Amino acid sequence: MATFEFPVRVRYHEVDAQGVVFNAWYLAWFDEAMTEFLESRELTYRAMLDAGYDVQLVHTELDWRAGVGWGEDVVVAVSTARIGRTSFALDFQVRALDDAGNRVVTCDCRTVYVVIAVDGSGKQEVPALIRDALGAPDPLLPLR
């Protein structure tokens, strides 16, 4: 499957005193992009919850290459990196346009999610409805 791209226009309140997006906003963007990624693959978050499943972020690593500023249009690329027994990892990249109009990566991220039951009974094996929406792994970043 092709890499999913979630468009983001940097809003004024997301920019810090250094004139670039404050680091915490990246996690918010990735959370939104994850939800839209699943929905683009026919799994709404509501359907997942109604089926008795939710996901919890348990680990994330981010590497910044360059900042992005107020009013810039970027995309958050999302791809499935790995699917395990009770967890899966998604890769995210923030991609911006350079002065020549070429797409450049400004931030790389890998996030691991654990599947849990909404009834509070704990972690669950990745069910078919989530596994099917994730598709075959096609990492954006090298596997470690």
PDB file of N, CA and C in Angstrom, residues 2 31 40 49 60 65 68 79 86-87 109 140 143:
ATOM      1  N   ALA A   2       0.389   2.284  -0.583  1.00  0.00           N
ATOM      2  CA  ALA A   2       1.134   3.534  -0.639  1.00  0.00           C
ATOM      3  C   ALA A   2       1.183   4.192   0.734  1.00  0.00           C
ATOM      4  N   ASP A  31      -0.654  11.746  16.321  1.00  0.00           N
ATOM      5  CA  ASP A  31      -1.877  11.115  16.820  1.00  0.00           C
ATOM      6  C   ASP A  31      -3.027  11.310  15.833  1.00  0.00           C
ATOM      7  N   SER A  40      -8.398   5.920   6.523  1.00  0.00           N
ATOM      8  CA  SER A  40      -8.185   5.813   5.079  1.00  0.00           C
ATOM      9  C   SER A  40      -8.156   4.358   4.636  1.00  0.00           C
ATOM     10  N   LEU A  49     -13.261   0.998  18.648  1.00  0.00           N
ATOM     11  CA  LEU A  49     -13.777   1.026  20.021  1.00  0.00           C
ATOM     12  C   LEU A  49     -15.021   0.162  20.166  1.00  0.00           C
ATOM     13  N   THR A  60       7.890   6.069  21.827  1.00  0.00           N
ATOM     14  CA  THR A  60       8.069   6.864  20.614  1.00  0.00           C
ATOM     15  C   THR A  60       9.477   7.442  20.586  1.00  0.00           C
ATOM     16  N   ARG A  65      15.369  17.084  11.954  1.00  0.00           N
ATOM     17  CA  ARG A  65      16.416  17.491  11.011  1.00  0.00           C
ATOM     18  C   ARG A  65      16.372  18.989  10.764  1.00  0.00           C
ATOM     19  N   VAL A  68      10.031  23.679  11.268  1.00  0.00           N
ATOM     20  CA  VAL A  68       9.033  24.263  10.370  1.00  0.00           C
ATOM     21  C   VAL A  68       8.342  25.377  11.122  1.00  0.00           C
ATOM     22  N   SER A  79       3.268   5.172   7.760  1.00  0.00           N
ATOM     23  CA  SER A  79       3.390   3.826   7.204  1.00  0.00           C
ATOM     24  C   SER A  79       3.520   2.823   8.343  1.00  0.00           C
ATOM     25  N   THR A  86       0.949  -8.328  20.171  1.00  0.00           N
ATOM     26  CA  THR A  86       0.033  -7.424  20.883  1.00  0.00           C
ATOM     27  C   THR A  86       0.314  -5.958  20.582  1.00  0.00           C
ATOM     28  N   SER A  87       1.271  -5.705  19.734  1.00  0.00           N
ATOM     29  CA  SER A  87       1.644  -4.322  19.446  1.00  0.00           C
ATOM     30  C   SER A  87       1.941  -4.140  17.963  1.00  0.00           C
ATOM     31  N   CYS A 109       9.920   9.739  12.968  1.00  0.00           N
ATOM     32  CA  CYS A 109       9.396   9.219  14.223  1.00  0.00           C
ATOM     33  C   CYS A 109       8.955   7.773  14.037  1.00  0.00           C
ATOM     34  N   LEU A 140       9.130   3.329   6.787  1.00  0.00           N
ATOM     35  CA  LEU A 140       9.771   4.521   6.239  1.00  0.00           C
ATOM     36  C   LEU A 140      11.190   4.662   6.778  1.00  0.00           C
ATOM     37  N   LEU A 143      14.564  -0.584  10.319  1.00  0.00           N
ATOM     38  CA  LEU A 143      14.179  -1.328  11.515  1.00  0.00           C
ATOM     39  C   LEU A 143      15.393  -1.505  12.410  1.00  0.00           C
TER      40      LEU A 143
END
